PDB file of C-alpha atoms in Angstrom:
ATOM      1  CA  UNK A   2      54.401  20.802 -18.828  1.00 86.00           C
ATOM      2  CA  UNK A   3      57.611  19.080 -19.262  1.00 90.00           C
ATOM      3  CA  UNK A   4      60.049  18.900 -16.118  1.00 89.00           C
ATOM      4  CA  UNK A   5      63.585  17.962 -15.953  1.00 88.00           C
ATOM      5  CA  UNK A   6      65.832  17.919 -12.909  1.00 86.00           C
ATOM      6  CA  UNK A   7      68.500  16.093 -10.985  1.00 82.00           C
ATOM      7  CA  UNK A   8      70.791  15.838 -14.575  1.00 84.00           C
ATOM      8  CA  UNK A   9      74.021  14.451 -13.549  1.00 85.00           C
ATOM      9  CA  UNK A  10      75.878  14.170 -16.866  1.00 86.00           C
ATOM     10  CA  UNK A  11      79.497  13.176 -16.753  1.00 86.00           C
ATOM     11  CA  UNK A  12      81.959  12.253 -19.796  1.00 82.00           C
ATOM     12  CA  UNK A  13      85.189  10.997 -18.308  1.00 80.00           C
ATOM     13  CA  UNK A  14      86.361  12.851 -15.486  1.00 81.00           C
ATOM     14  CA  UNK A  15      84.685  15.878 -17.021  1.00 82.00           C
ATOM     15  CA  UNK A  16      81.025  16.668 -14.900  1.00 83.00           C
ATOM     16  CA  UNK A  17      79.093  18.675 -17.865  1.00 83.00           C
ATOM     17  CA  UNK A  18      75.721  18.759 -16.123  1.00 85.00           C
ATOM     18  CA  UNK A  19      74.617  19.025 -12.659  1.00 84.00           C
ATOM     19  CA  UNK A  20      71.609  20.223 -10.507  1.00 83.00           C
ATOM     20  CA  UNK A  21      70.112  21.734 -13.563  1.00 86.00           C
ATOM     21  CA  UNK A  22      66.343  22.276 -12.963  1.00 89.00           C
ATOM     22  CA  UNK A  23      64.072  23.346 -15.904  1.00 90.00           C
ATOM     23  CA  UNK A  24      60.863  23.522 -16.747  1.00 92.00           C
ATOM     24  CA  UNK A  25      58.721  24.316 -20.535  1.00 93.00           C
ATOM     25  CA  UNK A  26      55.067  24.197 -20.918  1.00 92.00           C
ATOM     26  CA  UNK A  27      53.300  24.343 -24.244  1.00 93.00           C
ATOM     27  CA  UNK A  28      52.651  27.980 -25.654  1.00 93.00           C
ATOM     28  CA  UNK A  29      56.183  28.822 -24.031  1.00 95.00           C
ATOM     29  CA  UNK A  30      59.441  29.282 -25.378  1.00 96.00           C
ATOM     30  CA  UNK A  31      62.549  28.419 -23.330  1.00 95.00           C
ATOM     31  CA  UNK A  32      65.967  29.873 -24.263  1.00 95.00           C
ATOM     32  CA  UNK A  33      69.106  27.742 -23.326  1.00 94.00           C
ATOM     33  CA  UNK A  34      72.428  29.881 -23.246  1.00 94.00           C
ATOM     34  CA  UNK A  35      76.005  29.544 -21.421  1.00 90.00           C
ATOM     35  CA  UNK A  36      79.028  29.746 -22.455  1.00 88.00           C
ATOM     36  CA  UNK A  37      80.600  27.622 -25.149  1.00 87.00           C
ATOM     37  CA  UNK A  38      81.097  23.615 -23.542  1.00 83.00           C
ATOM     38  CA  UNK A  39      78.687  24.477 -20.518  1.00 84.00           C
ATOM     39  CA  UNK A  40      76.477  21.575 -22.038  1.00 87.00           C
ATOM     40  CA  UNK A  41      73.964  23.353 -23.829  1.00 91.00           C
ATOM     41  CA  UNK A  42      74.162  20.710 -26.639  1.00 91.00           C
ATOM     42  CA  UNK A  43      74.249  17.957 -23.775  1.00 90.00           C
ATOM     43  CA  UNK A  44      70.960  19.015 -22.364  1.00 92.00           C
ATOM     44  CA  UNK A  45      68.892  18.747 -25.326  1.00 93.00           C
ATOM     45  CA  UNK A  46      70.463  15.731 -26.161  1.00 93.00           C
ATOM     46  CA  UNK A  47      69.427  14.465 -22.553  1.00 91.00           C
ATOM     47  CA  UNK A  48      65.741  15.545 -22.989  1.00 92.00           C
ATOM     48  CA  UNK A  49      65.481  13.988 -26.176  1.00 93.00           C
ATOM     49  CA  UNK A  50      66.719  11.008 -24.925  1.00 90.00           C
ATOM     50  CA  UNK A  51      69.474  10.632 -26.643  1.00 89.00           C
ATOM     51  CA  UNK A  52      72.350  11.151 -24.314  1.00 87.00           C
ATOM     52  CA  UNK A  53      71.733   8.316 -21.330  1.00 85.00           C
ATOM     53  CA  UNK A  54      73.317  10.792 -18.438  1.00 85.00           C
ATOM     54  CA  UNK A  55      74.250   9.536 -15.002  1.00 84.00           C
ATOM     55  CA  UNK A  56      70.973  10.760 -13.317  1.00 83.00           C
ATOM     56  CA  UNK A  57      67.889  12.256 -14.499  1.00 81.00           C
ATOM     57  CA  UNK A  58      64.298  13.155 -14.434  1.00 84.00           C
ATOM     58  CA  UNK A  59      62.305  14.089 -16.619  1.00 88.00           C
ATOM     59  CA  UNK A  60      58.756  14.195 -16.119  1.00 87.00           C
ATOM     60  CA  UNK A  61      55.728  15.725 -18.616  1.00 88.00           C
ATOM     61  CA  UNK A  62      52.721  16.029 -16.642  1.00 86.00           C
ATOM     62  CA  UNK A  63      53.988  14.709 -13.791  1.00 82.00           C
ATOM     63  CA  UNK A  64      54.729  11.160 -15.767  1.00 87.00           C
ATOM     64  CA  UNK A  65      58.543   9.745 -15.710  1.00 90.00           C
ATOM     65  CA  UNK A  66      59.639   9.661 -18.936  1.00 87.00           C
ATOM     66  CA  UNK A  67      62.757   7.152 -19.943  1.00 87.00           C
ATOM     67  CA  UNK A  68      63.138   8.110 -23.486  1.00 89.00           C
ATOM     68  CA  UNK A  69      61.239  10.983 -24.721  1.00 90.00           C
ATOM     69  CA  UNK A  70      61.763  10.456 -28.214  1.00 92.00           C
ATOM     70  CA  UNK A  71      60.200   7.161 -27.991  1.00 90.00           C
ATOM     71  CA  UNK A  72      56.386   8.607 -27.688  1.00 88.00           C
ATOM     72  CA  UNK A  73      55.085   9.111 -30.608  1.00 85.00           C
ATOM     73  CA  UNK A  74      54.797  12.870 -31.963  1.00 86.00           C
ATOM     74  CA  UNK A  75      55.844  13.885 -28.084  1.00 92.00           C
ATOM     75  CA  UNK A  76      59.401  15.320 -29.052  1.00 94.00           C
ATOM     76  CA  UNK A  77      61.506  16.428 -31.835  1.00 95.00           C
ATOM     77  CA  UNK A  78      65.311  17.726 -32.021  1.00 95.00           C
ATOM     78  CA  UNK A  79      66.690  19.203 -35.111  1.00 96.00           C
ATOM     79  CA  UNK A  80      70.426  19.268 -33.665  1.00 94.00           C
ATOM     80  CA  UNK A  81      73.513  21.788 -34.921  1.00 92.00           C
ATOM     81  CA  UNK A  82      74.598  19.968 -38.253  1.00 89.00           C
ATOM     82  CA  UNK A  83      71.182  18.746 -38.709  1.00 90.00           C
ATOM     83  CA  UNK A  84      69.553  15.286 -39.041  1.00 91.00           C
ATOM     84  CA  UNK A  85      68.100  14.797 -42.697  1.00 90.00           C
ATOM     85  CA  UNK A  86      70.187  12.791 -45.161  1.00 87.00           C
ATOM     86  CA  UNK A  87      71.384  14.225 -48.975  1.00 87.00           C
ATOM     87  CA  UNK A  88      69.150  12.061 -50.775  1.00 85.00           C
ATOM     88  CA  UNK A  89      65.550  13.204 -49.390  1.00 89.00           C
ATOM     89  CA  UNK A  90      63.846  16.452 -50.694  1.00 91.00           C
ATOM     90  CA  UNK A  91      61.757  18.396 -48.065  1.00 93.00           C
ATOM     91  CA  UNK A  92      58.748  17.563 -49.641  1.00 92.00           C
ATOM     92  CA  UNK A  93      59.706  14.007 -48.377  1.00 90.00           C
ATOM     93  CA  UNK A  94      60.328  15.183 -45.126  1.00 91.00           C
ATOM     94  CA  UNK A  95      57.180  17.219 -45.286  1.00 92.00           C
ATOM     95  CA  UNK A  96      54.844  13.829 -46.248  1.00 90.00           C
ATOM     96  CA  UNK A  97      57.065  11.965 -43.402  1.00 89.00           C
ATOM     97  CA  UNK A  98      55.679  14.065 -40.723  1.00 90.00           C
ATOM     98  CA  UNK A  99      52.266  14.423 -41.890  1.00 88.00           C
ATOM     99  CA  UNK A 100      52.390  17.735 -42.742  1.00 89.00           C
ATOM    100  CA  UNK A 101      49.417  19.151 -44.462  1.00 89.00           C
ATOM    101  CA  UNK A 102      46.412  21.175 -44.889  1.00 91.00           C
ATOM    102  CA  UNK A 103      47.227  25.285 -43.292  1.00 89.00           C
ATOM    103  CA  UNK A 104      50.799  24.009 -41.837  1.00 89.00           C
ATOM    104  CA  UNK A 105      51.597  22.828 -45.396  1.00 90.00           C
ATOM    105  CA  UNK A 106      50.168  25.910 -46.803  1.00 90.00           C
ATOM    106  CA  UNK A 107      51.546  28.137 -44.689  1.00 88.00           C
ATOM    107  CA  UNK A 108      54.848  26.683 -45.070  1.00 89.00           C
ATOM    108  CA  UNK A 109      55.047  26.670 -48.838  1.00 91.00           C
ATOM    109  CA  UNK A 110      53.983  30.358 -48.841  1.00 90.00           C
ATOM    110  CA  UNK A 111      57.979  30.617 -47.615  1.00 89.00           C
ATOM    111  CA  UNK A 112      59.964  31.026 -50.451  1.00 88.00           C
ATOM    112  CA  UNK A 113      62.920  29.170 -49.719  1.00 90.00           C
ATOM    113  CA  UNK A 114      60.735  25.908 -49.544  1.00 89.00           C
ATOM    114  CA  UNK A 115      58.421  26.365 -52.515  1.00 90.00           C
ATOM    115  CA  UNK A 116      61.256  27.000 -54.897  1.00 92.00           C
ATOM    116  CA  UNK A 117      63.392  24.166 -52.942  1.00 91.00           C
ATOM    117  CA  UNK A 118      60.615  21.482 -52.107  1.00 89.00           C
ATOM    118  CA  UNK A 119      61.228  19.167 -54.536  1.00 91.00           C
ATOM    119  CA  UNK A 120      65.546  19.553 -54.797  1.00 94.00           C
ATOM    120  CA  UNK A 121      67.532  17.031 -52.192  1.00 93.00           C
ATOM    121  CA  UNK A 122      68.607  18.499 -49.141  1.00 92.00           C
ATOM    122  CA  UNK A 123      72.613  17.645 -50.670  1.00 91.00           C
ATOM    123  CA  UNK A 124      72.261  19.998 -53.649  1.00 94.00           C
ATOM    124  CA  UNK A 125      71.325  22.805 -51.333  1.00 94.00           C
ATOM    125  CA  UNK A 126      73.509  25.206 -49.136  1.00 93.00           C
ATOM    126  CA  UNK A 127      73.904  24.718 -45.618  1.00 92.00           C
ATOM    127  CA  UNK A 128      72.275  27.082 -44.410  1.00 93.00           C
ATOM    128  CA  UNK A 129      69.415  26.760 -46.312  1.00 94.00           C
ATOM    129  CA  UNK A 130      69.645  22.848 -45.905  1.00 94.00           C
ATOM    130  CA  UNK A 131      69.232  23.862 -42.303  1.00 95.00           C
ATOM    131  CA  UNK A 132      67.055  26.479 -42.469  1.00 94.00           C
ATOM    132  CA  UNK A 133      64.624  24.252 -44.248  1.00 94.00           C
ATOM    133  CA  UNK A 134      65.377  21.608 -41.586  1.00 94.00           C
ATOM    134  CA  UNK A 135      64.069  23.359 -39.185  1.00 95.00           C
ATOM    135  CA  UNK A 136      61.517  25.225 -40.290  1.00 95.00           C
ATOM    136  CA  UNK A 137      59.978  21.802 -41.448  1.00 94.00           C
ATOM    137  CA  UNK A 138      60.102  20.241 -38.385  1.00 95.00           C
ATOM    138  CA  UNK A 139      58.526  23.182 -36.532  1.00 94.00           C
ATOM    139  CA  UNK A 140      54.987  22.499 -38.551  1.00 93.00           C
ATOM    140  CA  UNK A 141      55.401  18.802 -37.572  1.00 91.00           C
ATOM    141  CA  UNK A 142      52.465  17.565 -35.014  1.00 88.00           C
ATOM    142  CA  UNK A 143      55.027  17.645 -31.988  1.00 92.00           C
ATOM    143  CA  UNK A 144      54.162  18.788 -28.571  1.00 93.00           C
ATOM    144  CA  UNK A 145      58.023  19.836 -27.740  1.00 95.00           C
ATOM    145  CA  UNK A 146      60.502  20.928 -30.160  1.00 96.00           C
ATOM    146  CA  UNK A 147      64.708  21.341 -29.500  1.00 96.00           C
ATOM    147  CA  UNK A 148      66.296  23.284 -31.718  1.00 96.00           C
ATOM    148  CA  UNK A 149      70.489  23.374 -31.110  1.00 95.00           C
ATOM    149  CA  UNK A 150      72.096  26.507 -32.235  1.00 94.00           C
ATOM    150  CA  UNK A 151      69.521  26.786 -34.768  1.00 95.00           C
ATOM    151  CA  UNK A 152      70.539  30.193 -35.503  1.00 94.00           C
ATOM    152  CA  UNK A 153      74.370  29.752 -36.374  1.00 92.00           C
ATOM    153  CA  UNK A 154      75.060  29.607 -40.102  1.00 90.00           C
ATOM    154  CA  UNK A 155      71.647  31.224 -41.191  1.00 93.00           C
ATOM    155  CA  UNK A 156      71.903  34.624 -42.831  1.00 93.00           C
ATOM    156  CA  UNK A 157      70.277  37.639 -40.701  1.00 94.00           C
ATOM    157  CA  UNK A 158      66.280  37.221 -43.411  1.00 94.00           C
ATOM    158  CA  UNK A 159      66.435  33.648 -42.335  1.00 94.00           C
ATOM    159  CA  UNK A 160      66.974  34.351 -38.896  1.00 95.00           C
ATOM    160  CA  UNK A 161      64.217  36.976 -38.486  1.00 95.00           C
ATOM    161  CA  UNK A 162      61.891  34.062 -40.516  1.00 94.00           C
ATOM    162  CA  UNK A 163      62.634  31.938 -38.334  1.00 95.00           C
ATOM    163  CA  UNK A 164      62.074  33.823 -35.241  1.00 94.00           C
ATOM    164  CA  UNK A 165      58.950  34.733 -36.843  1.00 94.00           C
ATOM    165  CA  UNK A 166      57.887  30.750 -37.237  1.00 93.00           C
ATOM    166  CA  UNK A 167      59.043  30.016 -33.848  1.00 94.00           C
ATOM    167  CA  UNK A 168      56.830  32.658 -32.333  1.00 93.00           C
ATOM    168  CA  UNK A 169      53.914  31.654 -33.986  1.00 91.00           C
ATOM    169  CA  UNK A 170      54.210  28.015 -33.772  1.00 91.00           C
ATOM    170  CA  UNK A 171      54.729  28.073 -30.413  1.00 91.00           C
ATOM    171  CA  UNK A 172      50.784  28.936 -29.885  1.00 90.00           C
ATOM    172  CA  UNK A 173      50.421  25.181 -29.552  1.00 89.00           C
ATOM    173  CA  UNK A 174      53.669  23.733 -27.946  1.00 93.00           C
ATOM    174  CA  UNK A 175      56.746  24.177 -25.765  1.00 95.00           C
ATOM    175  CA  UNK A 176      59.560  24.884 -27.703  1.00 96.00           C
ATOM    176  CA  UNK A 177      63.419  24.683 -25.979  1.00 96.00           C
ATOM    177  CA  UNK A 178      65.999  26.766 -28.145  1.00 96.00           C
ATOM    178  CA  UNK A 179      70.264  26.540 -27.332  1.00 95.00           C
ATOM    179  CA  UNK A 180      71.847  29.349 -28.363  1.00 94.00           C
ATOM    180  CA  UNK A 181      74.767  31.227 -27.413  1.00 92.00           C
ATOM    181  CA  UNK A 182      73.898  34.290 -29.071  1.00 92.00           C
ATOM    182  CA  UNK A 183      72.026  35.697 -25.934  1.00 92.00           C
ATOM    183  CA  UNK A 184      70.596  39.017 -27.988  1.00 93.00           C
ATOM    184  CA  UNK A 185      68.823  36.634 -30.712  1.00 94.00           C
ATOM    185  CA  UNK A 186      67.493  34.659 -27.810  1.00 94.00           C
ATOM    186  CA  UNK A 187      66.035  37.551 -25.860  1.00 94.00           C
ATOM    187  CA  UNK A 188      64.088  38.311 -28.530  1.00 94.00           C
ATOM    188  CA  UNK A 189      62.288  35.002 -29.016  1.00 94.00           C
ATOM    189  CA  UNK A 190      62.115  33.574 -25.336  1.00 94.00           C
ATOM    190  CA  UNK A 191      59.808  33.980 -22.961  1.00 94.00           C
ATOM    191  CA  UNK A 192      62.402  32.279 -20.088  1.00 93.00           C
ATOM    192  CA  UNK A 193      66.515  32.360 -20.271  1.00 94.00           C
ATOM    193  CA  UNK A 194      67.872  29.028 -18.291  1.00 92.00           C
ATOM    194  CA  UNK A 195      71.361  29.790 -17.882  1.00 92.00           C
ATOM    195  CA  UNK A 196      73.972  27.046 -17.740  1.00 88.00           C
ATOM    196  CA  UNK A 197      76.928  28.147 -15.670  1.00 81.00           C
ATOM    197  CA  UNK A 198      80.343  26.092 -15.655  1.00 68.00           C
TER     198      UNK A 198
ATOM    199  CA  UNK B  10      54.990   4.592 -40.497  1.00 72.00           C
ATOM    200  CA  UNK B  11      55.500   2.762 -43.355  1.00 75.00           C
ATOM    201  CA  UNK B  12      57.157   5.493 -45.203  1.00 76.00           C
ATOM    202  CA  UNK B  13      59.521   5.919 -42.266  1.00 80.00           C
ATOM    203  CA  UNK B  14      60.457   2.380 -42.370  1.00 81.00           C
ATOM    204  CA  UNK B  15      60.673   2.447 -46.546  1.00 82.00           C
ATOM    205  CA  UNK B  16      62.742   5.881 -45.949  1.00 81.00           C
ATOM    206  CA  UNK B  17      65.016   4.292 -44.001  1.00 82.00           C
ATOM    207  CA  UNK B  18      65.620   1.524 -45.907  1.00 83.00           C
ATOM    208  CA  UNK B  19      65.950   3.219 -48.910  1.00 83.00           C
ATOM    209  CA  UNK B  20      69.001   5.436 -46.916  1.00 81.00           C
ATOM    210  CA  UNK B  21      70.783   2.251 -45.652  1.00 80.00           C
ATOM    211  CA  UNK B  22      70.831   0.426 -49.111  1.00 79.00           C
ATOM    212  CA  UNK B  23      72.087   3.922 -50.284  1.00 77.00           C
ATOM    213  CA  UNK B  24      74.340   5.210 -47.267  1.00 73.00           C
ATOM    214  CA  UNK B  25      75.925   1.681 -46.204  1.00 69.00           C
ATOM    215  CA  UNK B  26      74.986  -1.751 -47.044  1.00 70.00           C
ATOM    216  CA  UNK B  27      75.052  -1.833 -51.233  1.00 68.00           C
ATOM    217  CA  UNK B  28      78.026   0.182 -51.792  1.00 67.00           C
ATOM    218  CA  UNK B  29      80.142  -2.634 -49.644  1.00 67.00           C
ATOM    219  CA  UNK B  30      77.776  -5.269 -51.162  1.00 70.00           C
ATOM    220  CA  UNK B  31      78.548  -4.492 -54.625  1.00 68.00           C
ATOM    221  CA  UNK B  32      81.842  -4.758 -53.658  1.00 66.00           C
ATOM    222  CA  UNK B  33      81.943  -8.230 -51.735  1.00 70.00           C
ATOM    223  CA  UNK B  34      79.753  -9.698 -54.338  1.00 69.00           C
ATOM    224  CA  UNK B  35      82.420  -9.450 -57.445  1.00 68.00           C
ATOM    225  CA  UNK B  36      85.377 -10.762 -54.625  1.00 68.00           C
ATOM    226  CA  UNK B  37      83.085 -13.419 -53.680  1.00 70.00           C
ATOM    227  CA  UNK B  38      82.013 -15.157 -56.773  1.00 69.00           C
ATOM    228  CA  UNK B  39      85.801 -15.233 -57.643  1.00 68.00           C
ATOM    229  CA  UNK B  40      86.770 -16.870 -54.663  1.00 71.00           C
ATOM    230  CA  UNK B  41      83.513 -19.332 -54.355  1.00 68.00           C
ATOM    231  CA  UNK B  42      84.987 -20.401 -57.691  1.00 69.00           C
ATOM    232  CA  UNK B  43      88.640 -21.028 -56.965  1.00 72.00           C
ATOM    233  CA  UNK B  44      88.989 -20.535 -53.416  1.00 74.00           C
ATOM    234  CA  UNK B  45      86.248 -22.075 -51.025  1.00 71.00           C
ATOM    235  CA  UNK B  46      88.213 -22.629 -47.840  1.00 75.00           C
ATOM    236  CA  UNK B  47      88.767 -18.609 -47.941  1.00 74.00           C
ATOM    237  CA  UNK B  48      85.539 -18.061 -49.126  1.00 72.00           C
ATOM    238  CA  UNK B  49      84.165 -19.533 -45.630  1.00 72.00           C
ATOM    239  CA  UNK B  50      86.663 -17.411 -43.707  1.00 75.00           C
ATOM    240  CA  UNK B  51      85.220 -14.285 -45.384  1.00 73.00           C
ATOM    241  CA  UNK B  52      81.614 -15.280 -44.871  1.00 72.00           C
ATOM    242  CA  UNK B  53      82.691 -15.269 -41.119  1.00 74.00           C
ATOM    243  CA  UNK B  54      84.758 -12.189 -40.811  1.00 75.00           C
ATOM    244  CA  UNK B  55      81.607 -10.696 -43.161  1.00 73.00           C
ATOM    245  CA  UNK B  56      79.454 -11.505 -40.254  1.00 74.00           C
ATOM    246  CA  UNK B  57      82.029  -9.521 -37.351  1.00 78.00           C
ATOM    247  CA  UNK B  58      82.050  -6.911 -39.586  1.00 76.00           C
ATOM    248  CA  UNK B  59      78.305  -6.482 -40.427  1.00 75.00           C
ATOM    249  CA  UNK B  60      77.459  -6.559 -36.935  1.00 77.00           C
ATOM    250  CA  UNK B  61      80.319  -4.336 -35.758  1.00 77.00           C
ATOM    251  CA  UNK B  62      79.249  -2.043 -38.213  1.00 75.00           C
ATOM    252  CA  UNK B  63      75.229  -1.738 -37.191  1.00 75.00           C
ATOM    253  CA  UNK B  64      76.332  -0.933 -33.852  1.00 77.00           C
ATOM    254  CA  UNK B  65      78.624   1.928 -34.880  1.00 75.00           C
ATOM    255  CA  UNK B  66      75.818   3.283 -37.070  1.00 73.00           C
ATOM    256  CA  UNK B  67      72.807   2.724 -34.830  1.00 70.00           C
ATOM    257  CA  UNK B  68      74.874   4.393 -31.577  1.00 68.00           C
ATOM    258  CA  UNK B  69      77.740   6.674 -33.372  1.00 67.00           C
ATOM    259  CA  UNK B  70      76.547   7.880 -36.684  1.00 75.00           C
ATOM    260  CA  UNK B  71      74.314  10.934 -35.313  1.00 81.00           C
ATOM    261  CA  UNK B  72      72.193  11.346 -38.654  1.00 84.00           C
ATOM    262  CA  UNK B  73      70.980   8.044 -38.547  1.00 84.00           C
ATOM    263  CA  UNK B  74      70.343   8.412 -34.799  1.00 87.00           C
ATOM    264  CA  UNK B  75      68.520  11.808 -34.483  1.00 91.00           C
ATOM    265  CA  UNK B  76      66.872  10.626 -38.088  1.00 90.00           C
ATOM    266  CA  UNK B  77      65.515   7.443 -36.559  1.00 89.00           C
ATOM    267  CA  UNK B  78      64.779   9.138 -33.226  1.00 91.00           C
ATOM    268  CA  UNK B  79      62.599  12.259 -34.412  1.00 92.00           C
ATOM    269  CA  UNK B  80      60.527   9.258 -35.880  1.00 90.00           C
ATOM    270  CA  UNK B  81      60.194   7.470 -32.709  1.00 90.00           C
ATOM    271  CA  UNK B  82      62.055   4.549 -33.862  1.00 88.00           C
ATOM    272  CA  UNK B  83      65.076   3.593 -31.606  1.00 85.00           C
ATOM    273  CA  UNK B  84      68.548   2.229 -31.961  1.00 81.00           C
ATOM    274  CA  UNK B  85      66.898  -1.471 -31.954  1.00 83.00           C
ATOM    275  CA  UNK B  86      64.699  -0.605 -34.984  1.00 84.00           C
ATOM    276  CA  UNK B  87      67.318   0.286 -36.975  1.00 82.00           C
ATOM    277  CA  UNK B  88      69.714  -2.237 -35.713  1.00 81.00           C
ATOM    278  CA  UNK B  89      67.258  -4.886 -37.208  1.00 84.00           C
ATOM    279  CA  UNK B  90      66.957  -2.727 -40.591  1.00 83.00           C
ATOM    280  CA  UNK B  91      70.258  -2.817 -40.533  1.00 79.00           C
ATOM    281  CA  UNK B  92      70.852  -6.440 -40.026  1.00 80.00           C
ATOM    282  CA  UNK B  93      68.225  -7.792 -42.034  1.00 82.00           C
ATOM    283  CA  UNK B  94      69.233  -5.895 -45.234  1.00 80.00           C
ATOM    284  CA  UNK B  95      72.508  -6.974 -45.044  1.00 76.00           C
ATOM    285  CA  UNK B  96      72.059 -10.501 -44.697  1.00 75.00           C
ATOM    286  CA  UNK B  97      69.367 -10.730 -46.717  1.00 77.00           C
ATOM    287  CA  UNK B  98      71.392  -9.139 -49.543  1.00 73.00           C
ATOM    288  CA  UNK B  99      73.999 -12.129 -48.528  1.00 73.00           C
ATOM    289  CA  UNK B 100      71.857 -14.741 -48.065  1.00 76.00           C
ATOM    290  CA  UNK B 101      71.397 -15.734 -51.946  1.00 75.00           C
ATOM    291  CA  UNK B 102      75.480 -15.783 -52.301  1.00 71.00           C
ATOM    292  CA  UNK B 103      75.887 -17.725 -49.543  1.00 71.00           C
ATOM    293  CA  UNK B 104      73.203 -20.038 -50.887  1.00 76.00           C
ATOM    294  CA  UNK B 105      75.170 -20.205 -53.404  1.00 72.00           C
ATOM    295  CA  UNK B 106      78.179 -20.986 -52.116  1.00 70.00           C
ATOM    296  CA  UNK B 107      76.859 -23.781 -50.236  1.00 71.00           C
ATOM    297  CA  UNK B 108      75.477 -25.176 -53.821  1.00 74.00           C
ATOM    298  CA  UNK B 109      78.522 -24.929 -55.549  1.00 68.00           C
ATOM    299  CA  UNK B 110      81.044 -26.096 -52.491  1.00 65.00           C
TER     300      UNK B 110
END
């Protein structure tokens, strides 16, 4: 189970995060919403470590945790304009992460990513540069994955894919979604945290 | 982890360092040749700037960052990548340098 509380987040005079309390075990799916500049963005960037915020905790299984990111395979974040460079192909980003066997099967069975695997990421649209993004990083051996407005710039067959993916992949880890689009994130979470101003 | 490491080289030399290498290396060997003094005064300057630089892209340049990060490797790691590549692209021409001057 993976904790977080006392966030005290602050850029300038601006406070973006206080008291927030949240909590996301594996198997569970935890939706993220407020209204645009609550600090949805902030948060994940907090629990992956890489936003250093005024105050924080963040515990998984009762452990303090400093930088999430830094355990290996603990934590992954695929954030809003995505991560990967132009030059790698996702079957680079697939061998990067390990990804084989049924994850690499059942990923290729997607059409997108068998007919894209072995183009770079910059000849690609950007929606399907981030669709593939994160539907790659789902299948990687990660016990918590963030995904940051990962449904903005997708068309609606990529979204339902996608919710499809994150549904099943969550069998085996916690997965924390930011969305403003409340209706999408109904549908996929089993828990709303709402950030209010 | 290899792969990661040989990744992110691979996106350095490409993103950053030998685009601005290619660059300093024709100025350079023109200036070793006729003008030493401001040769020396670049290799300093080259030194601000390389280091200036790796910070901005290990704590600013988010791709590199979240890149880095979703493979467990931290700012530090890819400050040294960073660092290391550069220079040791540099080292032979200052060699160099230090032959000829």
């Amino acid at each position: 189970m993976l904790e977080a509380d006392g966030m005290e987040l602050v850029y300038g005079h601006r406070t973006l995060l206080r008291d927030v309390y949240l909590r996301c075990d594996i198997g569970q799916v935890l939706g993220v919403t407020g209204k645009n500049g609550a600090g949805k963005s902030s948060l994940l960037k907090v629990l992956f470590g890489a936003v250093e915020p005024r105050n924080k905790s963040i515990r998984y299984r009762e452990k303090y945790l400093h930088r999430p990111y830094s355990l290996r395979s603990f934590i992954r974040y695929v954030p809003r304009e995505g991560y990967v460079f132009p030059y790698l192909k996702p079957s680079e980003l697939m061998a990067m992460y390990g990804i084989e066997g049924p994850s690499l099967e059942a990923l290729m069975r997607l059409a997108p990513l068998s007919e894209n695997h072995d183009r770079k990421f910059g000849t690609l649209s950007q929606g399907l540069q981030k669709f593939l993004q994160i539907m790659v990083t789902l299948y990687s051996k990660a016990q918590y994955i963030l995904l940051d407005d990962p449904f903005a710039g997708l068309s609606p067959l990529f979204v339902e894919t996608l919710m499809e993916h994150v549904t099943y992949q969550k069998q085996d880890r916690g997965i924390i979604i930011a969305s403003a689009q409340l209706a999408l994130l109904e549908r996929v979470s089993d828990d709303i945290l709402v950030i209010k101003e | 982890m290899y792969k990661i490491f040989h990744e992110l080289i691979s996106i350095i030399l490409r993103e950053a360092v030998l685009p601005s290498q290619v660059f300093t290396v024709i100025s350079i060997f023109y200036l070793v040749k006729y003008r030493p003094t401001t040769y020396l005064l670049i290799i300093f300057m080259k030194i601000l700037g390389t280091v200036f630089i790796a910070v901005l892209s290990c704590r600013y340049r988010s791709r590199y960052r979240y890149f880095s990060h979703n493979f467990s490797l931290s700012g530090l790691h890819l400050l040294l990548i960073y660092l290391v590549l550069d220079f040791g692209i540099y080292l032979p021409i200052l060699l160099f340098t230090i032959k000829v001057m």
